[in-house]
PDB file of C-alpha atoms in Angstrom:
ATOM      1  CA  MET A   1     134.799  63.234  78.609  1.00  0.00           C
ATOM      2  CA  SER A   2     137.198  64.683  76.522  1.00  0.00           C
ATOM      3  CA  LEU A   3     140.480  65.864  77.865  1.00  0.00           C
ATOM      4  CA  ALA A   4     139.580  69.620  77.638  1.00  0.00           C
ATOM      5  CA  GLU A   5     136.585  68.671  79.890  1.00  0.00           C
ATOM      6  CA  ALA A   6     138.456  67.367  82.393  1.00  0.00           C
ATOM      7  CA  ASP A   7     140.595  69.970  82.504  1.00  0.00           C
ATOM      8  CA  LYS A   8     137.735  71.847  83.750  1.00  0.00           C
ATOM      9  CA  GLY A   9     137.149  72.936  87.255  1.00  0.00           C
ATOM     10  CA  LEU A  10     133.586  73.816  88.865  1.00  0.00           C
ATOM     11  CA  ALA A  11     130.990  75.944  87.978  1.00  0.00           C
ATOM     12  CA  VAL A  12     129.416  77.652  91.257  1.00  0.00           C
ATOM     13  CA  VAL A  13     125.847  78.996  90.665  1.00  0.00           C
ATOM     14  CA  THR A  14     123.715  80.432  93.064  1.00  0.00           C
ATOM     15  CA  GLY A  15     119.696  81.091  92.802  1.00  0.00           C
ATOM     16  CA  ALA A  16     119.944  78.233  90.655  1.00  0.00           C
ATOM     17  CA  SER A  17     116.564  76.539  91.127  1.00  0.00           C
ATOM     18  CA  SER A  18     114.824  78.235  88.503  1.00  0.00           C
ATOM     19  CA  GLY A  19     114.745  81.303  86.151  1.00  0.00           C
ATOM     20  CA  ILE A  20     118.172  82.944  85.003  1.00  0.00           C
ATOM     21  CA  GLY A  21     119.857  81.100  88.033  1.00  0.00           C
ATOM     22  CA  TYR A  22     119.308  77.585  86.706  1.00  0.00           C
ATOM     23  CA  GLU A  23     119.557  78.508  82.761  1.00  0.00           C
ATOM     24  CA  LEU A  24     123.523  79.978  83.854  1.00  0.00           C
ATOM     25  CA  ALA A  25     123.761  76.525  85.424  1.00  0.00           C
ATOM     26  CA  LYS A  26     122.626  74.824  82.144  1.00  0.00           C
ATOM     27  CA  CYS A  27     124.799  77.154  79.878  1.00  0.00           C
ATOM     28  CA  ALA A  28     128.105  75.843  82.066  1.00  0.00           C
ATOM     29  CA  ALA A  29     126.724  72.191  82.075  1.00  0.00           C
ATOM     30  CA  GLN A  30     126.120  72.387  78.114  1.00  0.00           C
ATOM     31  CA  ASP A  31     130.134  73.182  78.214  1.00  0.00           C
ATOM     32  CA  GLY A  32     130.893  70.254  79.967  1.00  0.00           C
ATOM     33  CA  TYR A  33     131.257  71.902  83.735  1.00  0.00           C
ATOM     34  CA  ASP A  34     130.267  70.061  86.774  1.00  0.00           C
ATOM     35  CA  LEU A  35     128.078  72.294  89.220  1.00  0.00           C
ATOM     36  CA  ALA A  36     127.754  73.171  92.526  1.00  0.00           C
ATOM     37  CA  ILE A  37     124.414  75.070  92.667  1.00  0.00           C
ATOM     38  CA  ALA A  38     122.602  76.385  95.472  1.00  0.00           C
ATOM     39  CA  ALA A  39     119.059  78.040  96.539  1.00  0.00           C
ATOM     40  CA  ASP A  40     117.444  78.291  99.919  1.00  0.00           C
ATOM     41  CA  GLU A  41     114.398  76.290  98.297  1.00  0.00           C
ATOM     42  CA  PRO A  42     113.770  72.630  97.860  1.00  0.00           C
ATOM     43  CA  GLN A  43     113.250  73.016  94.138  1.00  0.00           C
ATOM     44  CA  ILE A  44     116.988  73.073  93.814  1.00  0.00           C
ATOM     45  CA  GLU A  45     117.359  69.542  93.952  1.00  0.00           C
ATOM     46  CA  GLU A  46     114.855  68.891  90.983  1.00  0.00           C
ATOM     47  CA  ALA A  47     117.212  71.468  88.966  1.00  0.00           C
ATOM     48  CA  ALA A  48     120.396  69.148  89.974  1.00  0.00           C
ATOM     49  CA  THR A  49     118.165  66.273  88.690  1.00  0.00           C
ATOM     50  CA  LYS A  50     117.687  68.289  85.002  1.00  0.00           C
ATOM     51  CA  LEU A  51     120.935  69.191  84.658  1.00  0.00           C
ATOM     52  CA  ARG A  52     122.566  65.732  85.379  1.00  0.00           C
ATOM     53  CA  GLU A  53     121.142  64.972  82.332  1.00  0.00           C
ATOM     54  CA  PHE A  54     123.938  66.663  80.612  1.00  0.00           C
ATOM     55  CA  GLY A  55     126.205  64.317  81.886  1.00  0.00           C
ATOM     56  CA  VAL A  56     128.204  66.263  84.275  1.00  0.00           C
ATOM     57  CA  GLU A  57     128.116  66.159  88.255  1.00  0.00           C
ATOM     58  CA  VAL A  58     125.810  68.424  90.040  1.00  0.00           C
ATOM     59  CA  GLU A  59     126.395  68.844  93.716  1.00  0.00           C
ATOM     60  CA  ALA A  60     123.157  70.691  94.902  1.00  0.00           C
ATOM     61  CA  MET A  61     122.778  72.600  98.358  1.00  0.00           C
ATOM     62  CA  GLN A  62     119.711  74.072 100.154  1.00  0.00           C
ATOM     63  CA  VAL A  63     121.159  77.091 101.806  1.00  0.00           C
ATOM     64  CA  ASP A  64     119.794  80.641 102.786  1.00  0.00           C
ATOM     65  CA  LEU A  65     122.904  82.489 101.244  1.00  0.00           C
ATOM     66  CA  SER A  66     121.505  85.596 103.043  1.00  0.00           C
ATOM     67  CA  THR A  67     122.853  84.450 106.395  1.00  0.00           C
ATOM     68  CA  ARG A  68     126.752  84.266 106.952  1.00  0.00           C
ATOM     69  CA  ASP A  69     126.012  80.728 108.188  1.00  0.00           C
ATOM     70  CA  GLY A  70     124.421  79.318 104.988  1.00  0.00           C
ATOM     71  CA  VAL A  71     127.663  80.838 102.996  1.00  0.00           C
ATOM     72  CA  ARG A  72     129.727  78.887 105.028  1.00  0.00           C
ATOM     73  CA  ARG A  73     128.183  75.787 104.742  1.00  0.00           C
ATOM     74  CA  PHE A  74     128.095  76.450 100.833  1.00  0.00           C
ATOM     75  CA  VAL A  75     131.614  77.092 100.476  1.00  0.00           C
ATOM     76  CA  ALA A  76     132.349  74.320 103.202  1.00  0.00           C
ATOM     77  CA  GLY A  77     130.450  71.788 100.551  1.00  0.00           C
ATOM     78  CA  ILE A  78     132.401  73.307  97.700  1.00  0.00           C
ATOM     79  CA  SER A  79     135.391  72.387  99.174  1.00  0.00           C
ATOM     80  CA  ALA A  80     134.465  68.743 100.009  1.00  0.00           C
ATOM     81  CA  LEU A  81     134.321  68.375  96.007  1.00  0.00           C
ATOM     82  CA  GLY A  82     137.976  68.971  95.792  1.00  0.00           C
ATOM     83  CA  LYS A  83     137.654  70.822  92.592  1.00  0.00           C
ATOM     84  CA  PRO A  84     139.223  74.127  91.522  1.00  0.00           C
ATOM     85  CA  ILE A  85     136.538  76.901  90.878  1.00  0.00           C
ATOM     86  CA  ASP A  86     136.812  78.549  87.158  1.00  0.00           C
ATOM     87  CA  LEU A  87     132.979  79.927  87.270  1.00  0.00           C
ATOM     88  CA  LEU A  88     131.118  81.852  89.642  1.00  0.00           C
ATOM     89  CA  MET A  89     127.737  83.079  88.793  1.00  0.00           C
ATOM     90  CA  ALA A  90     126.461  84.936  91.495  1.00  0.00           C
ATOM     91  CA  ASN A  91     122.796  85.387  91.007  1.00  0.00           C
ATOM     92  CA  ALA A  92     121.034  84.515  93.833  1.00  0.00           C
ATOM     93  CA  GLY A  93     118.569  87.550  94.637  1.00  0.00           C
ATOM     94  CA  ARG A  94     115.340  88.749  96.176  1.00  0.00           C
ATOM     95  CA  GLY A  95     112.611  91.530  95.459  1.00  0.00           C
ATOM     96  CA  LEU A  96     110.053  93.204  97.513  1.00  0.00           C
ATOM     97  CA  GLY A  97     107.464  95.248  96.320  1.00  0.00           C
ATOM     98  CA  ASP A  98     105.037  98.141  98.279  1.00  0.00           C
ATOM     99  CA  GLY A  99     106.305 101.229  99.713  1.00  0.00           C
ATOM    100  CA  PHE A 100     109.479 101.251 102.056  1.00  0.00           C
ATOM    101  CA  LEU A 101     107.581 102.393 105.140  1.00  0.00           C
ATOM    102  CA  ASP A 102     104.873  99.809 104.733  1.00  0.00           C
ATOM    103  CA  GLU A 103     107.410  96.918 104.383  1.00  0.00           C
ATOM    104  CA  ASN A 104     108.228  94.655 106.974  1.00  0.00           C
ATOM    105  CA  ILE A 105     111.923  95.617 108.154  1.00  0.00           C
ATOM    106  CA  ASP A 106     113.088  91.925 108.424  1.00  0.00           C
ATOM    107  CA  ASP A 107     111.855  91.304 104.821  1.00  0.00           C
ATOM    108  CA  VAL A 108     114.049  94.363 103.935  1.00  0.00           C
ATOM    109  CA  GLN A 109     116.934  93.145 105.553  1.00  0.00           C
ATOM    110  CA  ARG A 110     116.768  89.980 104.115  1.00  0.00           C
ATOM    111  CA  VAL A 111     116.726  91.678 100.482  1.00  0.00           C
ATOM    112  CA  VAL A 112     119.974  93.612 101.524  1.00  0.00           C
ATOM    113  CA  ASP A 113     121.452  90.333 103.157  1.00  0.00           C
ATOM    114  CA  THR A 114     121.006  88.106  99.916  1.00  0.00           C
ATOM    115  CA  ASN A 115     121.410  90.636  97.650  1.00  0.00           C
ATOM    116  CA  ILE A 116     124.605  92.623  98.828  1.00  0.00           C
ATOM    117  CA  SER A 117     125.775  90.626 101.974  1.00  0.00           C
ATOM    118  CA  GLY A 118     125.547  87.190 101.139  1.00  0.00           C
ATOM    119  CA  THR A 119     127.024  88.150  97.851  1.00  0.00           C
ATOM    120  CA  LEU A 120     129.662  89.876  99.080  1.00  0.00           C
ATOM    121  CA  ALA A 121     130.841  86.985 101.659  1.00  0.00           C
ATOM    122  CA  LEU A 122     130.397  84.324  98.935  1.00  0.00           C
ATOM    123  CA  VAL A 123     132.781  86.685  96.425  1.00  0.00           C
ATOM    124  CA  HIS A 124     135.208  87.243  98.671  1.00  0.00           C
ATOM    125  CA  ASP A 125     136.121  83.657  99.752  1.00  0.00           C
ATOM    126  CA  ILE A 126     135.663  82.323  95.690  1.00  0.00           C
ATOM    127  CA  GLY A 127     137.551  85.421  94.418  1.00  0.00           C
ATOM    128  CA  ASN A 128     140.546  84.896  96.712  1.00  0.00           C
ATOM    129  CA  ARG A 129     140.857  81.264  95.333  1.00  0.00           C
ATOM    130  CA  MET A 130     140.857  82.302  91.932  1.00  0.00           C
ATOM    131  CA  ARG A 131     143.198  85.263  92.644  1.00  0.00           C
ATOM    132  CA  ALA A 132     145.281  82.675  94.194  1.00  0.00           C
ATOM    133  CA  ARG A 133     145.258  80.280  91.511  1.00  0.00           C
ATOM    134  CA  GLY A 134     145.531  83.406  88.836  1.00  0.00           C
ATOM    135  CA  LYS A 135     142.171  81.950  86.836  1.00  0.00           C
ATOM    136  CA  GLY A 136     138.708  82.372  87.142  1.00  0.00           C
ATOM    137  CA  ARG A 137     135.553  83.850  85.925  1.00  0.00           C
ATOM    138  CA  ILE A 138     133.208  85.924  88.148  1.00  0.00           C
ATOM    139  CA  LEU A 139     129.207  86.985  86.402  1.00  0.00           C
ATOM    140  CA  PHE A 140     127.109  89.048  88.923  1.00  0.00           C
ATOM    141  CA  THR A 141     123.315  89.376  87.899  1.00  0.00           C
ATOM    142  CA  GLY A 142     122.879  92.968  88.552  1.00  0.00           C
ATOM    143  CA  SER A 143     119.772  94.505  86.519  1.00  0.00           C
ATOM    144  CA  ILE A 144     119.039  97.597  84.593  1.00  0.00           C
ATOM    145  CA  ALA A 145     117.160  98.206  87.766  1.00  0.00           C
ATOM    146  CA  GLY A 146     120.202  99.726  89.277  1.00  0.00           C
ATOM    147  CA  PHE A 147     120.094 102.899  87.265  1.00  0.00           C
ATOM    148  CA  ILE A 148     116.869 103.677  88.234  1.00  0.00           C
ATOM    149  CA  PRO A 149     115.396 104.841  91.668  1.00  0.00           C
ATOM    150  CA  GLY A 150     113.015 102.205  91.945  1.00  0.00           C
ATOM    151  CA  THR A 151     109.589 103.841  93.678  1.00  0.00           C
ATOM    152  CA  PHE A 152     107.784 100.840  95.445  1.00  0.00           C
ATOM    153  CA  GLN A 153     111.268  98.883  94.874  1.00  0.00           C
ATOM    154  CA  ALA A 154     113.378 101.182  96.422  1.00  0.00           C
ATOM    155  CA  VAL A 155     115.478  98.607  98.342  1.00  0.00           C
ATOM    156  CA  TYR A 156     115.694  95.789  95.419  1.00  0.00           C
ATOM    157  CA  ASN A 157     116.817  99.012  92.965  1.00  0.00           C
ATOM    158  CA  SER A 158     119.596 100.013  95.310  1.00  0.00           C
ATOM    159  CA  THR A 159     120.803  96.577  95.797  1.00  0.00           C
ATOM    160  CA  LYS A 160     120.819  96.244  92.353  1.00  0.00           C
ATOM    161  CA  ALA A 161     122.930  99.774  91.938  1.00  0.00           C
ATOM    162  CA  PHE A 162     125.601  98.707  94.373  1.00  0.00           C
ATOM    163  CA  ILE A 163     125.911  95.153  92.468  1.00  0.00           C
ATOM    164  CA  ASN A 164     126.219  97.076  89.416  1.00  0.00           C
ATOM    165  CA  SER A 165     128.899  99.425  90.743  1.00  0.00           C
ATOM    166  CA  PHE A 166     130.758  97.093  92.660  1.00  0.00           C
ATOM    167  CA  SER A 167     131.170  94.714  89.794  1.00  0.00           C
ATOM    168  CA  PHE A 168     133.144  97.260  87.770  1.00  0.00           C
ATOM    169  CA  ALA A 169     135.200  98.147  90.959  1.00  0.00           C
ATOM    170  CA  LEU A 170     136.103  94.598  91.246  1.00  0.00           C
ATOM    171  CA  ARG A 171     137.027  94.137  87.701  1.00  0.00           C
ATOM    172  CA  GLU A 172     139.381  96.907  88.262  1.00  0.00           C
ATOM    173  CA  GLU A 173     140.983  95.786  91.039  1.00  0.00           C
ATOM    174  CA  LEU A 174     141.478  92.215  89.324  1.00  0.00           C
ATOM    175  CA  SER A 175     142.854  93.492  86.134  1.00  0.00           C
ATOM    176  CA  ASN A 176     146.248  91.272  85.402  1.00  0.00           C
ATOM    177  CA  THR A 177     145.340  88.780  87.740  1.00  0.00           C
ATOM    178  CA  GLY A 178     143.519  86.005  85.528  1.00  0.00           C
ATOM    179  CA  VAL A 179     140.325  86.584  86.919  1.00  0.00           C
ATOM    180  CA  THR A 180     137.675  88.519  84.739  1.00  0.00           C
ATOM    181  CA  VAL A 181     134.741  89.971  86.333  1.00  0.00           C
ATOM    182  CA  THR A 182     131.513  90.796  84.229  1.00  0.00           C
ATOM    183  CA  CYS A 183     127.744  92.170  85.187  1.00  0.00           C
ATOM    184  CA  LEU A 184     124.749  90.696  83.619  1.00  0.00           C
ATOM    185  CA  MET A 185     122.022  93.432  83.723  1.00  0.00           C
ATOM    186  CA  PRO A 186     118.702  92.453  82.466  1.00  0.00           C
ATOM    187  CA  GLY A 187     115.186  93.991  82.356  1.00  0.00           C
ATOM    188  CA  ALA A 188     112.053  92.480  83.719  1.00  0.00           C
ATOM    189  CA  THR A 189     112.378  88.479  83.160  1.00  0.00           C
ATOM    190  CA  ASP A 190     109.947  86.268  82.848  1.00  0.00           C
ATOM    191  CA  THR A 191     111.039  84.382  86.418  1.00  0.00           C
ATOM    192  CA  GLU A 192     109.131  84.043  89.754  1.00  0.00           C
ATOM    193  CA  PHE A 193     110.866  87.150  91.117  1.00  0.00           C
ATOM    194  CA  PHE A 194     107.711  88.909  90.502  1.00  0.00           C
ATOM    195  CA  GLU A 195     105.034  86.832  92.511  1.00  0.00           C
ATOM    196  CA  ARG A 196     107.543  86.218  95.292  1.00  0.00           C
ATOM    197  CA  ALA A 197     108.100  89.966  95.472  1.00  0.00           C
ATOM    198  CA  ASP A 198     104.722  90.411  95.879  1.00  0.00           C
ATOM    199  CA  LEU A 199     104.147  92.542  92.736  1.00  0.00           C
ATOM    200  CA  MET A 200     101.674  90.848  90.490  1.00  0.00           C
ATOM    201  CA  ASP A 201      99.111  93.233  90.954  1.00  0.00           C
ATOM    202  CA  THR A 202     101.492  96.138  89.467  1.00  0.00           C
ATOM    203  CA  ARG A 203     101.786  96.928  86.027  1.00  0.00           C
ATOM    204  CA  VAL A 204     105.378  95.863  85.635  1.00  0.00           C
ATOM    205  CA  GLY A 205     104.160  92.186  87.333  1.00  0.00           C
ATOM    206  CA  GLN A 206     101.358  91.368  84.591  1.00  0.00           C
ATOM    207  CA  ALA A 207     103.861  92.900  81.708  1.00  0.00           C
ATOM    208  CA  LYS A 208     105.443  90.717  78.956  1.00  0.00           C
ATOM    209  CA  LYS A 209     108.963  89.850  80.317  1.00  0.00           C
ATOM    210  CA  ASP A 210     112.239  88.430  78.654  1.00  0.00           C
ATOM    211  CA  ASP A 211     112.436  84.998  78.474  1.00  0.00           C
ATOM    212  CA  PRO A 212     115.365  83.823  80.933  1.00  0.00           C
ATOM    213  CA  ALA A 213     116.910  81.392  78.554  1.00  0.00           C
ATOM    214  CA  PRO A 214     118.330  83.758  75.780  1.00  0.00           C
ATOM    215  CA  VAL A 215     118.977  86.405  78.874  1.00  0.00           C
ATOM    216  CA  ALA A 216     121.176  83.887  80.846  1.00  0.00           C
ATOM    217  CA  LYS A 217     123.102  82.703  77.833  1.00  0.00           C
ATOM    218  CA  ILE A 218     123.992  86.331  76.645  1.00  0.00           C
ATOM    219  CA  GLY A 219     125.313  86.916  80.258  1.00  0.00           C
ATOM    220  CA  TYR A 220     126.999  83.570  79.895  1.00  0.00           C
ATOM    221  CA  ASP A 221     128.444  84.417  76.981  1.00  0.00           C
ATOM    222  CA  ALA A 222     129.970  87.753  78.031  1.00  0.00           C
ATOM    223  CA  MET A 223     131.465  86.001  80.925  1.00  0.00           C
ATOM    224  CA  MET A 224     133.434  83.304  78.900  1.00  0.00           C
ATOM    225  CA  GLU A 225     134.467  86.642  76.367  1.00  0.00           C
ATOM    226  CA  GLY A 226     135.703  88.528  79.769  1.00  0.00           C
ATOM    227  CA  GLU A 227     133.457  91.614  79.024  1.00  0.00           C
ATOM    228  CA  GLY A 228     132.555  93.881  81.609  1.00  0.00           C
ATOM    229  CA  ASP A 229     129.274  94.078  81.389  1.00  0.00           C
ATOM    230  CA  VAL A 230     126.481  93.058  78.872  1.00  0.00           C
ATOM    231  CA  VAL A 231     122.763  94.566  78.991  1.00  0.00           C
ATOM    232  CA  SER A 232     120.302  91.827  77.593  1.00  0.00           C
ATOM    233  CA  GLY A 233     117.676  92.757  74.990  1.00  0.00           C
ATOM    234  CA  TRP A 234     117.508  96.101  72.682  1.00  0.00           C
ATOM    235  CA  LYS A 235     114.373  97.357  74.899  1.00  0.00           C
ATOM    236  CA  ASN A 236     116.536  96.964  78.292  1.00  0.00           C
ATOM    237  CA  LYS A 237     119.635  99.048  76.227  1.00  0.00           C
ATOM    238  CA  LEU A 238     117.442 101.851  75.309  1.00  0.00           C
ATOM    239  CA  MET A 239     115.931 102.337  78.802  1.00  0.00           C
ATOM    240  CA  SER A 240     119.379 101.915  80.307  1.00  0.00           C
ATOM    241  CA  ALA A 241     120.758 104.623  77.707  1.00  0.00           C
ATOM    242  CA  ALA A 242     117.943 106.726  78.703  1.00  0.00           C
ATOM    243  CA  ALA A 243     118.264 106.364  82.419  1.00  0.00           C
ATOM    244  CA  ASN A 244     122.004 108.199  81.890  1.00  0.00           C
ATOM    245  CA  VAL A 245     120.515 111.143  80.702  1.00  0.00           C
ATOM    246  CA  THR A 246     116.985 111.364  82.672  1.00  0.00           C
ATOM    247  CA  PRO A 247     116.688 113.136  85.763  1.00  0.00           C
ATOM    248  CA  SER A 248     116.280 110.833  88.635  1.00  0.00           C
ATOM    249  CA  GLU A 249     112.990 112.600  89.910  1.00  0.00           C
ATOM    250  CA  VAL A 250     111.573 111.677  86.920  1.00  0.00           C
ATOM    251  CA  LEU A 251     112.889 108.352  86.907  1.00  0.00           C
ATOM    252  CA  ALA A 252     111.301 107.740  90.194  1.00  0.00           C
ATOM    253  CA  ARG A 253     108.013 108.855  88.778  1.00  0.00           C
ATOM    254  CA  GLN A 254     107.892 107.114  85.681  1.00  0.00           C
ATOM    255  CA  HIS A 255     109.033 103.904  87.791  1.00  0.00           C
ATOM    256  CA  ARG A 256     106.169 104.249  90.336  1.00  0.00           C
ATOM    257  CA  LYS A 257     103.165 103.734  87.373  1.00  0.00           C
ATOM    258  CA  MET A 258     105.107 100.487  86.803  1.00  0.00           C
ATOM    259  CA  THR A 259     105.085  99.046  90.451  1.00  0.00           C
ATOM    260  CA  GLU A 260     102.518 101.246  92.565  1.00  0.00           C
ATOM    261  CA  PRO A 261     100.649  98.358  94.048  1.00  0.00           C
ATOM    262  CA  GLY A 262      97.499  98.051  92.242  1.00  0.00           C
ATOM    263  CA  SER A 263      98.877 100.229  89.109  1.00  0.00           C
ATOM    264  CA  ALA A 264      97.849  97.003  86.999  1.00  0.00           C
ATOM    265  CA  LYS A 265      94.032  98.050  87.558  1.00  0.00           C
ATOM    266  CA  ASN A 266      94.642 101.501  86.142  1.00  0.00           C
TER     267      ASN A 266
END
């Protein structure tokens, strides 16, 4: 390990068992950061094994970050490592398809608690540590979905609208503190998200999606450069630009065509 690598603190990544989260952790490992990674599934241990091949130390925890207890356990595990946190990539997220009134309210609440409540609790703790040190970089995984009223994904899109907005507010609050905040806003990405959200019978579920590796690299590089936000992919840039000038009613109607259950058959 070089002297520069020895001076590096931890990179903390949530939702790191697969997809964008795993690829973000991989970017940090390739840069020589030791890792503390979390997910709510046992596959996090498999991810840790692969990430150790980059010659870094990896602490993996299977925790449910939709709960305050899960966040506390993860933070306690990080603290036990005794290393300062240089990077926090808050990527854990959960989706849910179907019409809102047809969804189980417990499933709805878990989406909100994972995407918003747990993310806020984790960032509040680690963000305070970074500010006290005068050093740190935070990356949120938002989404271009946050620009669009999400018919048949109403709760998910709303949580991403919250994250997109919150990241900019926090960035301004932390200006001149040595802590930067970046928001990665991907479009549909080839991860397990769509299967877990029960969206495989929809057009968006079966459509071609972006490769998570370059999406993560775009977000990671933007974070390391201290940029405020980045939309991955030129098609997604066009969609986000169009969403800013299109009436919400029209956006909601267009979204329905992609996400209504059974739309893949039409």
